[in-house]
Short mmCIF file of C-alpha atoms in Angstrom, two decimals:
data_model
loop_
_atom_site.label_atom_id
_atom_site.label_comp_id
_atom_site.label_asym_id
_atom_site.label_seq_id
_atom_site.Cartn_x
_atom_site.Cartn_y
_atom_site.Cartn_z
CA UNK S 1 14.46 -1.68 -4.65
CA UNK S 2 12.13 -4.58 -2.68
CA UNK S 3 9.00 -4.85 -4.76
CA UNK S 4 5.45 -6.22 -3.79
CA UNK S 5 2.71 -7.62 -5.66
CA UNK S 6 -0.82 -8.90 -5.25
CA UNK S 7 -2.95 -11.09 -7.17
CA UNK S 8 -6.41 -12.81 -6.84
CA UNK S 9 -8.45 -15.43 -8.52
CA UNK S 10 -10.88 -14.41 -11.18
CA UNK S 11 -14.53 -14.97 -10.42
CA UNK S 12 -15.47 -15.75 -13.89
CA UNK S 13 -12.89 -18.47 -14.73
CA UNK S 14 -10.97 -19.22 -11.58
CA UNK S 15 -7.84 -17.95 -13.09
CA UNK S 16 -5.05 -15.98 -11.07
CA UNK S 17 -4.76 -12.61 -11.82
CA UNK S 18 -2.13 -10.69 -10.58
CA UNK S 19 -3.80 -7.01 -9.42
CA UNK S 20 -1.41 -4.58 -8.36
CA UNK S 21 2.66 -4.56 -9.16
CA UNK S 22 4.74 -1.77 -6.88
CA UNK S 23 7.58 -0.72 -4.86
CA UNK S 24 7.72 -1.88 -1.08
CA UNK S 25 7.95 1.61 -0.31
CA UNK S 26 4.12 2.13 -0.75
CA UNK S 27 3.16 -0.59 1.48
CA UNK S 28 4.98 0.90 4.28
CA UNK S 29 3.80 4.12 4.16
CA UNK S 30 -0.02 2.94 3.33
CA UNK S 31 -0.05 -0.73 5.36
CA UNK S 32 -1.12 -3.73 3.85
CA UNK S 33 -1.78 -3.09 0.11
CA UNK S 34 -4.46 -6.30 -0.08
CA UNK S 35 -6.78 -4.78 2.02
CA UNK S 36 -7.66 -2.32 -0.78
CA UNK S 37 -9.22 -5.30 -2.94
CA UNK S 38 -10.94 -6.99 -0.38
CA UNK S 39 -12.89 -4.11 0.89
CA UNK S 40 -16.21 -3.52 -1.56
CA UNK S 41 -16.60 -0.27 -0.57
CA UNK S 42 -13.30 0.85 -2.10
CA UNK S 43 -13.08 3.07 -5.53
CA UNK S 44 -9.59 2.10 -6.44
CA UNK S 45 -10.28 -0.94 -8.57
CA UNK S 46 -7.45 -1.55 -11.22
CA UNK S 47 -8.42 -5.00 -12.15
CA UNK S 48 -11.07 -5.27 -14.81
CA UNK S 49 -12.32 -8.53 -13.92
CA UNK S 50 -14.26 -8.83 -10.20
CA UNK S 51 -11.81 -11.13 -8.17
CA UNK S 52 -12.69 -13.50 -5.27
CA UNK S 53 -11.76 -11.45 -2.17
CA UNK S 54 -11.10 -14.31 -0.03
CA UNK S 55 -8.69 -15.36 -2.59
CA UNK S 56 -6.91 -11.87 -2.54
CA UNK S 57 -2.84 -12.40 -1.42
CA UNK S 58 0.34 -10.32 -1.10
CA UNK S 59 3.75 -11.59 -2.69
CA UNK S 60 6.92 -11.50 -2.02
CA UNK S 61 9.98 -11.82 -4.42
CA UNK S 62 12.40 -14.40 -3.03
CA UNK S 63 15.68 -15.86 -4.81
CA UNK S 64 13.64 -14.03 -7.96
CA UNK S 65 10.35 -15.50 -7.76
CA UNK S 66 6.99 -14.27 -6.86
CA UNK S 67 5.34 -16.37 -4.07
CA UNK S 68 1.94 -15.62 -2.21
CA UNK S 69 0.49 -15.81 0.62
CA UNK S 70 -1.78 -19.00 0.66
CA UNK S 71 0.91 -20.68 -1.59
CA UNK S 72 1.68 -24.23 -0.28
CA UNK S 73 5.62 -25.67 -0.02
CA UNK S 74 7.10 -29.02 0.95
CA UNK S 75 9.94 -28.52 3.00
CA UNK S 76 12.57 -31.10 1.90
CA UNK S 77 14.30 -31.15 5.91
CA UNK S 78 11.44 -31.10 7.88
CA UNK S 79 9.51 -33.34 5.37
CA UNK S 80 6.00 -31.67 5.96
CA UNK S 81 3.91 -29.44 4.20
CA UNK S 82 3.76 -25.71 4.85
CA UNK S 83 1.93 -22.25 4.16
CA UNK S 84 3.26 -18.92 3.10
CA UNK S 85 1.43 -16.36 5.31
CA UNK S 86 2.02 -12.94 6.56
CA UNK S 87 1.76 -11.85 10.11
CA UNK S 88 2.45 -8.42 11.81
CA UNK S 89 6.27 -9.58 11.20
CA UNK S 90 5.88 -9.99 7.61
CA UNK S 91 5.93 -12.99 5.84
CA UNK S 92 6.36 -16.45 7.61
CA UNK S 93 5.97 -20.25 6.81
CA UNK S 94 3.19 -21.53 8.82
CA UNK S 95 3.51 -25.04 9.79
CA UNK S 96 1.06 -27.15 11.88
CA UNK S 97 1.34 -25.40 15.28
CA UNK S 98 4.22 -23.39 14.15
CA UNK S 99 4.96 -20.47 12.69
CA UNK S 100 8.79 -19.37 11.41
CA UNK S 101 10.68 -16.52 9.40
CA UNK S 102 11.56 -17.19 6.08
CA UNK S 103 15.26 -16.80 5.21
CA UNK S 104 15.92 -18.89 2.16
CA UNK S 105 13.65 -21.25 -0.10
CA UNK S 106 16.74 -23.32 -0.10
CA UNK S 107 14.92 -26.64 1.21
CA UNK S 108 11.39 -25.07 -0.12
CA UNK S 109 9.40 -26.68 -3.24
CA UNK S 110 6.44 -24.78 -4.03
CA UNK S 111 3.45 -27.23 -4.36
CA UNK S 112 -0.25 -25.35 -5.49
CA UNK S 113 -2.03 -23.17 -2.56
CA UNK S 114 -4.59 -23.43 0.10
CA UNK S 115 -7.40 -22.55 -2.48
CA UNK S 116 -6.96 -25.40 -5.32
CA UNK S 117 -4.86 -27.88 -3.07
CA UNK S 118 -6.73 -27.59 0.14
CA UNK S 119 -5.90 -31.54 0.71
CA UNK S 120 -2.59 -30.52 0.75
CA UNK S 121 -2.96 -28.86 4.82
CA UNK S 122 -5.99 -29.81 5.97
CA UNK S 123 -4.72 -28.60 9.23
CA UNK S 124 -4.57 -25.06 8.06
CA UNK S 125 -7.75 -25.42 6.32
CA UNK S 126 -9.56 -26.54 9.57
CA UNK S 127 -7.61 -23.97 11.33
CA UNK S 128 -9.21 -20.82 9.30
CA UNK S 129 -12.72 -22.50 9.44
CA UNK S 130 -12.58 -22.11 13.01
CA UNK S 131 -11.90 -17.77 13.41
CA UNK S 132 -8.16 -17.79 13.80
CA UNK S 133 -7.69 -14.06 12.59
CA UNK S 134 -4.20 -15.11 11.02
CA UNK S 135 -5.67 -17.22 8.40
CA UNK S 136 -5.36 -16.12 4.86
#
């Protein structure tokens, strides 16, 4: 069974957290299982420590390891940087002016993420400053 998983950064000491651990089922029947962190108004709170919601990110388990969206990779064959985002396909690398389907992270060397290694993508930093609705 496909499992998903979200985590955040803690507001007191900037530490990762992951928040909620389940199967893939729930997020199809219920939609995007983030949204219930970054939405104040919500009751259903199971981390004990107050998270950054702009930090909030689902994961996805791929060749057995949990990646996120915001996480930052440098792909080996096209020798550039990219992002780990999810889009009304599900989740995608995002590279300056493209976007493509993850298959493998064959070529794929995880690097930090768009909130402690902004340098990194400026590009994509710039890019979410600016309104695009498919930044993290």
């Amino acid at each position: 069974m496909r499992e998903e998983s979200v985590r955040g950064k803690r507001k007191d000491n900037g530490k990762w957290v992951e928040l909620l651990h389940m199967p893939h089922s729930y997020s199809v029947r219920y939609g995007r299982i983030s949204s219930i962190f970054k939405n104040d108004d919500v009751l259903f709170k199971p981390c004990k420590h107050p998270v950054d919601s702009d930090t909030v990110g689902e994961g996805v388990k791929i060749d057995g390891n949990w990646y996120y969206e915001g996480d930052i990779f440098w792909d080996r064959h096209n020798e550039e940087f990219c992002v780990l985002a999810l889009d009304e396909t599900g989740f995608v690398f995002e590279y300056d002016g493209e976007i493509i389907g993850i298959e493998t992270m064959g070529d794929m060397e995880l690097c930090g993420n768009v909130w402690d290694n902004p340098e990194l993508v400026r590009w994509y930093n710039a890019q979410t400053k600016d309104g695009d609705e498919n930044g993290i």
